Coordinates of C-alpha atoms in Angstrom, one line a residue:
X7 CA 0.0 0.0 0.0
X8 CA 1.3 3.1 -1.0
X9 CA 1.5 6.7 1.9
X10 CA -1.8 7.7 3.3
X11 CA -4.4 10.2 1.8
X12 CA -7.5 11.2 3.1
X13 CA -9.0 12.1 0.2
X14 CA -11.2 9.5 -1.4
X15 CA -9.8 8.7 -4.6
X16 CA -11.9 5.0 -6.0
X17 CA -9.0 4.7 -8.5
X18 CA -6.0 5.8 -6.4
X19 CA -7.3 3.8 -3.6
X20 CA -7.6 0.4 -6.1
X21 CA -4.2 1.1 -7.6
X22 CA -2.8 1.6 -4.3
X23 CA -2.9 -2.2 -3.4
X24 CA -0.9 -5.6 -5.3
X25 CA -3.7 -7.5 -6.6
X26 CA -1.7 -10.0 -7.9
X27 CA -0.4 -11.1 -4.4
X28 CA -4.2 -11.4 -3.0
X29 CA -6.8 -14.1 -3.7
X30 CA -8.3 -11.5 -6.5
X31 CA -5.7 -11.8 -8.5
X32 CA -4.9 -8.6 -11.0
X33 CA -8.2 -6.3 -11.6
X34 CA -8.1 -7.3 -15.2
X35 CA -9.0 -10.7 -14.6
X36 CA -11.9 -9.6 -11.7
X37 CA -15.0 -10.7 -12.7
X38 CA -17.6 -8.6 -13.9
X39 CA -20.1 -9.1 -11.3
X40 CA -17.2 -7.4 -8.9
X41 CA -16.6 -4.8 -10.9
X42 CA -20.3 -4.0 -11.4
X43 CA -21.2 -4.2 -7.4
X44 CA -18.0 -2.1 -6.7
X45 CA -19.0 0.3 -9.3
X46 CA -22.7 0.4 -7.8
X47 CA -21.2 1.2 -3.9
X48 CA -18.7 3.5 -5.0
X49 CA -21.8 5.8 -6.6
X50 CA -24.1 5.4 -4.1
X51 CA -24.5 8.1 -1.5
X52 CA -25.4 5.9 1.2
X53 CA -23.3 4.6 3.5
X54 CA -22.5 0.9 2.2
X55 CA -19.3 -1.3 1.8
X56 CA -18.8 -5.0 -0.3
X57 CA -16.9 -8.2 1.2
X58 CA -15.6 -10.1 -1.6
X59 CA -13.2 -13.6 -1.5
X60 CA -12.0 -16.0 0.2
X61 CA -9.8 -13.9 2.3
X62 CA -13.0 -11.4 3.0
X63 CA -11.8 -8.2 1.3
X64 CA -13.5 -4.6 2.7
X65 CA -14.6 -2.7 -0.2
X66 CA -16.6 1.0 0.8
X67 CA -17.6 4.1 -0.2
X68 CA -17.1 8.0 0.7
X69 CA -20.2 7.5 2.7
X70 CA -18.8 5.1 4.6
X71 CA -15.8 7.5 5.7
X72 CA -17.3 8.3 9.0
X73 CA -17.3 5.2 9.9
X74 CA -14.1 4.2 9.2
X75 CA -12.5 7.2 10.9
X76 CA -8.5 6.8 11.0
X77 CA -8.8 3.2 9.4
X78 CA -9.0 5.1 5.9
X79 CA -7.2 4.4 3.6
X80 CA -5.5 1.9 4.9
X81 CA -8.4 -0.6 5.6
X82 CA -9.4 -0.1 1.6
X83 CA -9.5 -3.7 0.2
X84 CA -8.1 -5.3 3.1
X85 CA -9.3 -8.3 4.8
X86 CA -11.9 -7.1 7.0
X87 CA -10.6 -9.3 9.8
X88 CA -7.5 -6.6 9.9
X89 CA -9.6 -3.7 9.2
X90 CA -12.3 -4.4 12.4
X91 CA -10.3 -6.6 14.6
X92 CA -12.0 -5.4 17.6
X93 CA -15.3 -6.5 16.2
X94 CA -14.5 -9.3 13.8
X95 CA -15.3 -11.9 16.3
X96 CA -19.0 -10.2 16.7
X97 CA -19.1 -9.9 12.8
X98 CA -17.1 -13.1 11.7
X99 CA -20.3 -15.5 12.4
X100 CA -22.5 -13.2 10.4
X101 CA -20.2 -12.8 7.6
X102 CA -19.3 -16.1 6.9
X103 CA -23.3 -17.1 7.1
X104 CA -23.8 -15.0 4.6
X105 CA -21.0 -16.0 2.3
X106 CA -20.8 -19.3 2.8
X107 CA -24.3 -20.1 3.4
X108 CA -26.2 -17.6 1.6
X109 CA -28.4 -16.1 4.8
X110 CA -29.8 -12.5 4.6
X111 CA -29.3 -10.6 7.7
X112 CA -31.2 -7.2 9.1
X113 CA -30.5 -5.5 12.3
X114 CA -31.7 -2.6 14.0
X115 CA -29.7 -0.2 16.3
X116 CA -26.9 -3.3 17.7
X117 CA -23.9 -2.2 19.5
X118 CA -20.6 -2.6 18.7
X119 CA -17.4 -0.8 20.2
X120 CA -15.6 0.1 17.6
X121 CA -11.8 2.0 17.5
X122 CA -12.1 4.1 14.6
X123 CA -10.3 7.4 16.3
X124 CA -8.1 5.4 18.2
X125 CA -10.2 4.6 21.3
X126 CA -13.0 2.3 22.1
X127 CA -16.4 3.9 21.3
X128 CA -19.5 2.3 22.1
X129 CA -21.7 3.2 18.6
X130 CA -24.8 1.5 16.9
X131 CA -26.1 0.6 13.6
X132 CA -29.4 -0.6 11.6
X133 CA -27.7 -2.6 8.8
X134 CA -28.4 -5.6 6.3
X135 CA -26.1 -8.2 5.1
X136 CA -27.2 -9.7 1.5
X137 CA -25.4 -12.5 -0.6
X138 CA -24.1 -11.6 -3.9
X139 CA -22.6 -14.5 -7.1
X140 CA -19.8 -13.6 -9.1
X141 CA -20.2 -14.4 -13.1
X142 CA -20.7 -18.3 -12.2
X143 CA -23.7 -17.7 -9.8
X144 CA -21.7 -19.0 -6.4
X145 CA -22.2 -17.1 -3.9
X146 CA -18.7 -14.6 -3.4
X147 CA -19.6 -12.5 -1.3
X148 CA -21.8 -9.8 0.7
X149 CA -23.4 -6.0 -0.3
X150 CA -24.0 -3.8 3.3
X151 CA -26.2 -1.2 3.5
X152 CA -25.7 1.0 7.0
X153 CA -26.9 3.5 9.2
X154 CA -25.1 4.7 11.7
X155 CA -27.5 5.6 14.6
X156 CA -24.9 6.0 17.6
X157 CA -25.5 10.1 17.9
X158 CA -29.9 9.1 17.7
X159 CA -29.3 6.1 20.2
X160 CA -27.3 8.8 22.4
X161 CA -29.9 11.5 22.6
X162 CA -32.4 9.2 22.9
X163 CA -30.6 7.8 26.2
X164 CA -30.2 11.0 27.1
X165 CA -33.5 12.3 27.1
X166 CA -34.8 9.0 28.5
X167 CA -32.2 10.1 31.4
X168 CA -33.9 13.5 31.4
X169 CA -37.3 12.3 31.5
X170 CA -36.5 9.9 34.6
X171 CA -34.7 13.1 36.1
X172 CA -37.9 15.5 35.2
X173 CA -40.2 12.0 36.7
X174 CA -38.0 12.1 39.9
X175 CA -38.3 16.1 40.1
X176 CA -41.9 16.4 39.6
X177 CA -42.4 13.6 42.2
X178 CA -40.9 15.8 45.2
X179 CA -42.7 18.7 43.7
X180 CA -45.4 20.0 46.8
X181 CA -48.2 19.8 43.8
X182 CA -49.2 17.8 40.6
X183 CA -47.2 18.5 37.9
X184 CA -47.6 17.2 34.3
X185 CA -45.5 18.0 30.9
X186 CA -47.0 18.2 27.5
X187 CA -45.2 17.3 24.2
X188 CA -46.6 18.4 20.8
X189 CA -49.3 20.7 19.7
X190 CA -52.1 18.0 20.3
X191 CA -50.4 18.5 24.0
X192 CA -49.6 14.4 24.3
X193 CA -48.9 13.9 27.8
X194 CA -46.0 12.1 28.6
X195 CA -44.6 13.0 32.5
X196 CA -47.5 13.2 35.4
X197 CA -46.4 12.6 39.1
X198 CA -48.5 10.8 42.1
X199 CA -50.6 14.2 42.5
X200 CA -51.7 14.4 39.3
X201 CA -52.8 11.0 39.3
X202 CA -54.6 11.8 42.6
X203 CA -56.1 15.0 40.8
X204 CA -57.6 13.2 38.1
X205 CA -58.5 9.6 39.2
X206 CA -56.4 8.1 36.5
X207 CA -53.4 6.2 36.7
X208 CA -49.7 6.9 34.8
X209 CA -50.7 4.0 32.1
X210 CA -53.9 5.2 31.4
X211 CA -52.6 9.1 31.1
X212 CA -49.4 8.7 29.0
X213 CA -48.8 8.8 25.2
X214 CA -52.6 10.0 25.1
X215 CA -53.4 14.0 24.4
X216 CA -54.8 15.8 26.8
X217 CA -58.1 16.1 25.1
X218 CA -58.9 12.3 24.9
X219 CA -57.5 11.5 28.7
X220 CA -59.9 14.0 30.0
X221 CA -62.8 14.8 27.5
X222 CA -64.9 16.3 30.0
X223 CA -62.4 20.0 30.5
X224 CA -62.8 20.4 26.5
X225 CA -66.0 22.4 27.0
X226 CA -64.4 23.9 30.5
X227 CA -61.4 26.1 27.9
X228 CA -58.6 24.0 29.4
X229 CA -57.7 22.8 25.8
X230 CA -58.5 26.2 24.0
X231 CA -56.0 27.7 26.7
X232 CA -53.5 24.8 26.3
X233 CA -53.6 26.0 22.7
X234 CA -52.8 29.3 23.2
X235 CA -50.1 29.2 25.3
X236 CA -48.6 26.4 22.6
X237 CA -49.1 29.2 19.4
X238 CA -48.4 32.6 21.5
X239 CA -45.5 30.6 23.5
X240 CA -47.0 32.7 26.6
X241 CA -47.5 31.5 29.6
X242 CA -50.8 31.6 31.8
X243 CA -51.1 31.7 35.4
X244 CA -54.9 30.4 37.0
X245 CA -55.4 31.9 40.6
X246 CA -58.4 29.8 42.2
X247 CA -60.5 28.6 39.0
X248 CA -62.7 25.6 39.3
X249 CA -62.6 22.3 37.1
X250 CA -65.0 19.9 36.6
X251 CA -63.1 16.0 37.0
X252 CA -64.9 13.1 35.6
X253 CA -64.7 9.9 38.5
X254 CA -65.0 6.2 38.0
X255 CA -68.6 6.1 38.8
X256 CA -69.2 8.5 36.3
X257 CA -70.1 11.4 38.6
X258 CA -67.7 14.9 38.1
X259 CA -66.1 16.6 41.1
X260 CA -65.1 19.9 41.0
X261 CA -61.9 21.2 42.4
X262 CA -60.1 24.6 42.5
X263 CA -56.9 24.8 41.5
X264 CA -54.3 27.2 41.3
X265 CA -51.9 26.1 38.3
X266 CA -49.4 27.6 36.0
X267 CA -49.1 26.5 32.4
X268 CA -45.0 27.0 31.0
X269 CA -44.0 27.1 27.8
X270 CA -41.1 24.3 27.1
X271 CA -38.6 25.3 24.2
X272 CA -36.0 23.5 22.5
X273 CA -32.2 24.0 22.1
X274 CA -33.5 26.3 18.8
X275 CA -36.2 28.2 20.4
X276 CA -38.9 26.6 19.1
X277 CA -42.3 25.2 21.4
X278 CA -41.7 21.8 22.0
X279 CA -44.1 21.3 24.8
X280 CA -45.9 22.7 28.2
X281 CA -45.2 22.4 32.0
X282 CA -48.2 22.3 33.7
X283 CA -47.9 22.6 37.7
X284 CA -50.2 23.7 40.3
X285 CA -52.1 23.1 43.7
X286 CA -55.4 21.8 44.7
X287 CA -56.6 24.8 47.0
X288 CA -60.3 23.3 47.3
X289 CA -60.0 23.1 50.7
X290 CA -58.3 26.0 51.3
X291 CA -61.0 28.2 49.2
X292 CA -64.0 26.6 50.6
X293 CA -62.4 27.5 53.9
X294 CA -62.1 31.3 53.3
X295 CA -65.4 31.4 51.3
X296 CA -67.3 29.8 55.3
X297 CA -65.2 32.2 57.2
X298 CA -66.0 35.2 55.0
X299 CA -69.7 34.3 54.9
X300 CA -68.9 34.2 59.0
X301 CA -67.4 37.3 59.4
X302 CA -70.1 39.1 57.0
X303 CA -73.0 36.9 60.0
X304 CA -71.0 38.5 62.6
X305 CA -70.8 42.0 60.4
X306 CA -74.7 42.1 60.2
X307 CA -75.3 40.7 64.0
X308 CA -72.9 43.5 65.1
X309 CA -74.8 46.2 63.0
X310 CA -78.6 44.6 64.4
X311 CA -77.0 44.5 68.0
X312 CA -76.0 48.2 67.3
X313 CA -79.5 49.1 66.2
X314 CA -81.0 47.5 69.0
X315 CA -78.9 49.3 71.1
X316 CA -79.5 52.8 69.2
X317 CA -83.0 52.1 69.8
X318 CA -83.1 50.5 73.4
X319 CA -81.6 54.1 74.5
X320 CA -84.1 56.4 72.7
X321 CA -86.7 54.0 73.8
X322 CA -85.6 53.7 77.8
X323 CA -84.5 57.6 77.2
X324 CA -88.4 58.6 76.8
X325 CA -89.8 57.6 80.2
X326 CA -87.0 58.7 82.2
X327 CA -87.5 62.6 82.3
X328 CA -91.2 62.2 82.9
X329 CA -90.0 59.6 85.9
X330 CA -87.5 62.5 87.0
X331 CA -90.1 65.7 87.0
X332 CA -92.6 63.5 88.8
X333 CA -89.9 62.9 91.8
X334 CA -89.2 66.7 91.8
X335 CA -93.0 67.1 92.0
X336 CA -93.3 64.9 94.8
X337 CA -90.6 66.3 97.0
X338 CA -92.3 69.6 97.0
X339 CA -95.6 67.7 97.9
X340 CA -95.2 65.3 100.3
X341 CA -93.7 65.8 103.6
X342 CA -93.5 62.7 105.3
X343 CA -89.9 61.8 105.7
X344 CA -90.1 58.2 105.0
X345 CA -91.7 59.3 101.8
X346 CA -88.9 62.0 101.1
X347 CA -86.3 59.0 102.0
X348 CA -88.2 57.2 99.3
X349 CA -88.1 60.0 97.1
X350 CA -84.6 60.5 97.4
X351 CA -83.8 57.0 96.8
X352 CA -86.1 57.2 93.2
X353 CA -84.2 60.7 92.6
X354 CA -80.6 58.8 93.1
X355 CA -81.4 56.1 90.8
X356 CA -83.2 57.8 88.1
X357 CA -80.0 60.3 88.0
X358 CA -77.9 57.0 87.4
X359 CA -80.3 55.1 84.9
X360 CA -80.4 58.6 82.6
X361 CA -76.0 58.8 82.9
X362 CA -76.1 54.9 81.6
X363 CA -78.9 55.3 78.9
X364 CA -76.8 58.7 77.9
X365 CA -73.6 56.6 77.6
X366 CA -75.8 54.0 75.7
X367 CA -76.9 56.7 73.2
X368 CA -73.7 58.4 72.9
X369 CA -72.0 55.1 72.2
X370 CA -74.6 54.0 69.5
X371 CA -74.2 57.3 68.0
X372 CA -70.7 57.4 67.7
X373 CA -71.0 53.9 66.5
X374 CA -72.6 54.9 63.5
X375 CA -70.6 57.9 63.3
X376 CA -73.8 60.2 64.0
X377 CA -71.7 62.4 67.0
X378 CA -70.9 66.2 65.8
X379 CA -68.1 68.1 67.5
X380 CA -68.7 71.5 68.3
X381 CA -65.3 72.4 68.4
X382 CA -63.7 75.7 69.7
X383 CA -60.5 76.6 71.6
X384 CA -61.3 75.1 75.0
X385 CA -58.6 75.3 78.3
X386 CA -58.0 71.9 79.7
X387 CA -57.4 73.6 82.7
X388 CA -60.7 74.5 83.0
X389 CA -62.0 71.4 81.8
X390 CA -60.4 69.6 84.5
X391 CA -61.3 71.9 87.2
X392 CA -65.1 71.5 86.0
X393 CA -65.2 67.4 85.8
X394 CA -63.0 67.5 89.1
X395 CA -65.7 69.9 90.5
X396 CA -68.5 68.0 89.4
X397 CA -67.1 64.7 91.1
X398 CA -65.9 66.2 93.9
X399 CA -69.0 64.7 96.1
X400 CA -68.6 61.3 94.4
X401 CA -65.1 61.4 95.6
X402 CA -65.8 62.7 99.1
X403 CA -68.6 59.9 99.3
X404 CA -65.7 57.7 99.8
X405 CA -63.0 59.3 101.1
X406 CA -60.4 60.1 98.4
X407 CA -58.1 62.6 98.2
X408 CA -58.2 64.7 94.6
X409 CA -54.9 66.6 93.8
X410 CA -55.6 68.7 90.8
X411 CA -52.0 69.8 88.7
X412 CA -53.2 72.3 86.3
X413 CA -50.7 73.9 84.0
X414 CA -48.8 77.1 84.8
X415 CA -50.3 79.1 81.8
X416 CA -53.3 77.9 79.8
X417 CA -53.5 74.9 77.3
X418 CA -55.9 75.3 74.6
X419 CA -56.9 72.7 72.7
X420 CA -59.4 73.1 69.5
X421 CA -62.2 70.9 70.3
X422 CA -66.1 70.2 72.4
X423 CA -65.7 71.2 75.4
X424 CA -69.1 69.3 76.2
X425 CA -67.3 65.9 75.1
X426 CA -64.0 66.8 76.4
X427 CA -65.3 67.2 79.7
X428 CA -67.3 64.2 79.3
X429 CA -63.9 62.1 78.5
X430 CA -62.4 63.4 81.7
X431 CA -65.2 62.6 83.9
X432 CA -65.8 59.4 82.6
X433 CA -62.1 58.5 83.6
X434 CA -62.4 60.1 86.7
X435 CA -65.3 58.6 88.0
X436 CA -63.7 55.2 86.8
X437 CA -60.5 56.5 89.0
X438 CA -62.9 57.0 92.5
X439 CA -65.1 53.8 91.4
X440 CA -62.2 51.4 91.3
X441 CA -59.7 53.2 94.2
X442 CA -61.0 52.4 97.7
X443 CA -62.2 54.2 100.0
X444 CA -60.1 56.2 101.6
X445 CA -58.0 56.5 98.2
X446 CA -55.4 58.8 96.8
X447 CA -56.1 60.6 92.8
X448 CA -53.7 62.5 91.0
X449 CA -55.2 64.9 87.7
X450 CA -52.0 66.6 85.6
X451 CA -52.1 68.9 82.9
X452 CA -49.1 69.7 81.1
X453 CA -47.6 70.4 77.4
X454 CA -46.0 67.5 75.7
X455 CA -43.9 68.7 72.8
X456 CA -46.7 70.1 70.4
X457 CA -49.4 68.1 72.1
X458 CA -51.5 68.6 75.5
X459 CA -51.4 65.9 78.1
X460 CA -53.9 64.9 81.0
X461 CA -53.0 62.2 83.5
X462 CA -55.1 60.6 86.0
X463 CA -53.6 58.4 88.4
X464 CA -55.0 56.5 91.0
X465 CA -53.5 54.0 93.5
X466 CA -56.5 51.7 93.2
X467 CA -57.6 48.0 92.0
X468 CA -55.1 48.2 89.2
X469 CA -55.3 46.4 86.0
X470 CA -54.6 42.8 85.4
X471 CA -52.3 42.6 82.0
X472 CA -54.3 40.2 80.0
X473 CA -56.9 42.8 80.3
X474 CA -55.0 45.6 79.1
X475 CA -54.7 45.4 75.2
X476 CA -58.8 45.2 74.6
X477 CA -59.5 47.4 77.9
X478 CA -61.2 50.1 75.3
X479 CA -63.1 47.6 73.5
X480 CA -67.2 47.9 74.2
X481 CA -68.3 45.7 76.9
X482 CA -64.9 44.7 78.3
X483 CA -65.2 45.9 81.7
X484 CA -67.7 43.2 82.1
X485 CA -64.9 41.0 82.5
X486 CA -63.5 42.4 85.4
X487 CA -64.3 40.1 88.9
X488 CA -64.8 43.3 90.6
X489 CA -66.9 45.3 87.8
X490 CA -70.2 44.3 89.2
X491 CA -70.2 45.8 92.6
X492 CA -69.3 48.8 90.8
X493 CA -71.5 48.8 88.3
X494 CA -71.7 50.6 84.8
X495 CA -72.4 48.8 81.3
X496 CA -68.2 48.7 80.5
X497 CA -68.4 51.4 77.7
X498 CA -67.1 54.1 79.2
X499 CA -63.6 53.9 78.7
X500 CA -65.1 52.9 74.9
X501 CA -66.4 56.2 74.4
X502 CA -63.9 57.9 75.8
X503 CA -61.5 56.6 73.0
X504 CA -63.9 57.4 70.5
X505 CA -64.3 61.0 71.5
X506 CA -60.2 61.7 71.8
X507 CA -59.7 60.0 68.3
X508 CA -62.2 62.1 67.1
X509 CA -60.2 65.3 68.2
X510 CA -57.4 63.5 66.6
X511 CA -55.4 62.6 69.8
X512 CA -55.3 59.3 71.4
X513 CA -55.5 57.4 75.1
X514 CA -53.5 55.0 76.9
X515 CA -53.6 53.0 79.9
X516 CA -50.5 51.7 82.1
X517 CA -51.0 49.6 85.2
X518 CA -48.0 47.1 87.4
X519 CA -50.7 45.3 87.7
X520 CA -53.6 43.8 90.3
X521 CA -53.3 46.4 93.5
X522 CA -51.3 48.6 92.2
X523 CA -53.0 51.5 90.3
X524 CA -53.2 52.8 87.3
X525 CA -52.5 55.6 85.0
X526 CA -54.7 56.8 82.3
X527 CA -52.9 59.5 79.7
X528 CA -55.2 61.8 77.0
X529 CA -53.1 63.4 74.3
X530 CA -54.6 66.2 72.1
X531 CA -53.2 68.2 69.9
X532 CA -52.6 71.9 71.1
X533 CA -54.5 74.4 69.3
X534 CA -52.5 76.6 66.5

């Protein structure tokens, strides 16, 4: 054999070898079946290659090159026991069958491991092995016809890798997941949840589009929108939408799900499938749906016991000044003083129903947001001198002593001074009803920063802590152990919040605790 070229040259490659000293003999005496078939490989443009003689020689063509790798040219008319060594015991059996026994042979994608760039490759091919005669009709030797499929054999492996990886993903996914191939959307991944979703099983689901494994969400849009995000290559995102699922028994169910369909593109950019993944939130909707429908009950019971109470304060309002004027009349007529002891006692408690019934209506106006402020600079130091003068008797009744700290110079505040003084007697009160007897109260005006300030401090009952974040809230006070032997509805210190937020300030409470006191602070914002 003369020096290597790559190039493929059919007549430099046949005068390259010493017929005379093979089997063949010289070319001129070949016979013309040989030179026909190597005429009819060395045209074709498929890969193919003849083994001819006794001695098997390896005939191919410039299709064949990639095959042969670094074996061309040097494996041209060779035995082909010295040009596939590695293989010839695979290939030997096959050959000689063919050759010597005239059998036809077809095979699809079998290995070999070939070492055609001077290391072992593992490759594939789908080839056929058929008889040929030379010019006497004996059988001389063998035409191949090959494709290589090692690179389709590869990516398929590899994608049957990826699809196990994508299986085991989507199994550890927290919601059913499913991937689509193809325009008709064939599925061809689902996990456990999906399965669960649906009522069908992996067999049943893969290989089959999405359309004929569930018929019944074709009228629902889920296919139409499938479709869309396949053309438009956009992708959608349900929040909460219902589906109708067909069952075994050939009922539906219908779910809510929240779900996101993905476009899938290929190495080129172009839709190859869709990632569907989402949740089952039935449960979790149905939930919120019976606790909105509970808070809107509680809503409209809140509203009817607010009306009620509206009404049950105009209503016990009514009778209570004609109950009052007849006492008055009474004490001027009768003077027997049992009767006047009587009187007194009818005077005492009327006073006391019509200061509840008043808080009643106050708070079911303000409530509905009915209150109007009649607002002018006011002096909290002469509001607090008033409410301190108007419950000085209260507070004598049982003993305490009232020290009043008014401010050096006057703090004006733009507000009602009917309400105002109502917040301050309404926490005063509360300070001489829960201090006992024989108690110590402390009222301070001052300036704080750009804001007035009243304190009240007492060194009564205190305030247990638990009871000190919803103290304002209507109705509390009828928590408190001690609240009944003091009485009151528990909406005083309600109002009182009301009627400072209203004049755009704000109160707070601080208290150590049971026994030890407690400290009520107003802030208001000082007049311009």
């Amino acid at each position: 054999m003369n020096g290597p070229t790559t190039a493929f040259d059919p007549i430099a490659l046949l005068e390259a070898v010493d017929w005379r000293s093979t089997p063949l003999g010289a070319r001129s005496q070949w016979p013309a079946t040989l030179k026909s078939l190597l005429a009819l490989i060395l045209r074709s443009h498929r890969p193919q290659y003849l083994v001819w003689g006794p001695d098997r020689r390896f005939f191919y063509n410039a299709a064949f090159l990639p095959v042969m790798g670094i074996k061309h040219p040097q494996g041209f008319g060779q035995p082909m026991s010295e040009v596939w060594p590695e293989v010839w015991h695979e290939i030997e059996p096959l050959v000689s069958s063919s050759i010597d026994e005239g059998a036809s042979h077809f095979f699809e994608d079998r290995p070999f491991v070939l070492q055609r760039h001077g290391h072992d490759e593992q490759t594939y091919f789908s080839f056929s092995y058929t008889p040929v005669e030379d010019d006497e009709g004996r059988i001389a030797g063998l035409m191949c016809v090959l494709n290589e499929r090692t690179d389709a054999i590869e990516a398929e492996t590899r994608q049957r890798a990826q699809m196990r990886r994508m299986q085991e993903l989507l199994q550890q996914a927290p919601g059913f997941a499913c991937v689509t191939y193809g325009p008709t959307h064939v599925i061809t991944i689902v996990n456990d949840a999906y399965e669960r979703l649906v009522g069908q099983s992996r067999d049943a689901l893969i290989g089959r589009p999405v359309a004929e494994a569930l018929p019944e969400v074709i009228d629902q849009g889920y296919v139409t929108l499938l479709d869309h995000v396949f053309r438009y290559r956009e992708p959608f995102v349900g929040r909460s939408l219902p589906v109708r699922l067909a069952r075994p028994d050939a009922t539906t169910e219908e779910r809510i799900l929240d779900f996101v369909y993905q476009p899938i593109l290929d190495g080129n950019g172009s839709m190859d499938g869709i990632f569907i993944q989402g949740s089952d939130v039935t449960a979790r909707v149905r939930a919120e749906t019976e606790l909105r429908r509970s808070e809107q009950a509680l809503r409209d019971a809140n509203a009817n016991k607010d009306r009620f109470l509206a009404v049950l304060g105009h209503e016990l309002r009514n009778p209570l000044a004609p109950i009052h004027t007849a006492t008055e009349l009474l004490r001027h007529l009768v003077r027997d003083p049992r009767a006047t002891q009587c009187i007194d006692v009818i005077a005492r408690q009327t006073r006391h129903m019509t200061a509840l019934v008043e808080d009643l209506v106050d708070m079911a106006r303000i409530t509905n947001n009915l209150i109007a402020l009649d607002r002018r600079p006011v002096d909290l130091n002469a509001i607090v001198e008033g409410a301190v003068e108007q419950l000085r008797p209260s507070a004598a009744a049982r003993d305490h002593a009232v020290v009043t700290h008014l401010a050096d110079r006057d703090v004006v505040v733009d507000g009602d001074g009917v309400r105002l003084t109502q917040v301050v007697t309404n926490l005063l009160s509360n300070a001489i009803r829960y201090t006992p007897v024989g108690g110590s109260i402390r009222i301070t005006v001052s300036r704080d920063n750009a804001r007035a300030r009243i304190d009240i401090e007492d060194n009564g009952e205190g305030i247990a802590p638990e009871l000190l974040p919803e103290l304002f809230e209507p109705f509390v006070q009828a928590h408190r152990a001690t609240d009944r032997e003091h009485g009151g509805l528990g909406i005083g210190l309600t109002l009182v919040k009301r009627l400072v937020e209203a004049h755009g300030g704000e109160v707070e409470v601080a208290s150590e605790g049971l026994g030890r006191g407690s400290r009520f602070t107003v802030r208001l914002p000082l007049a311009s």
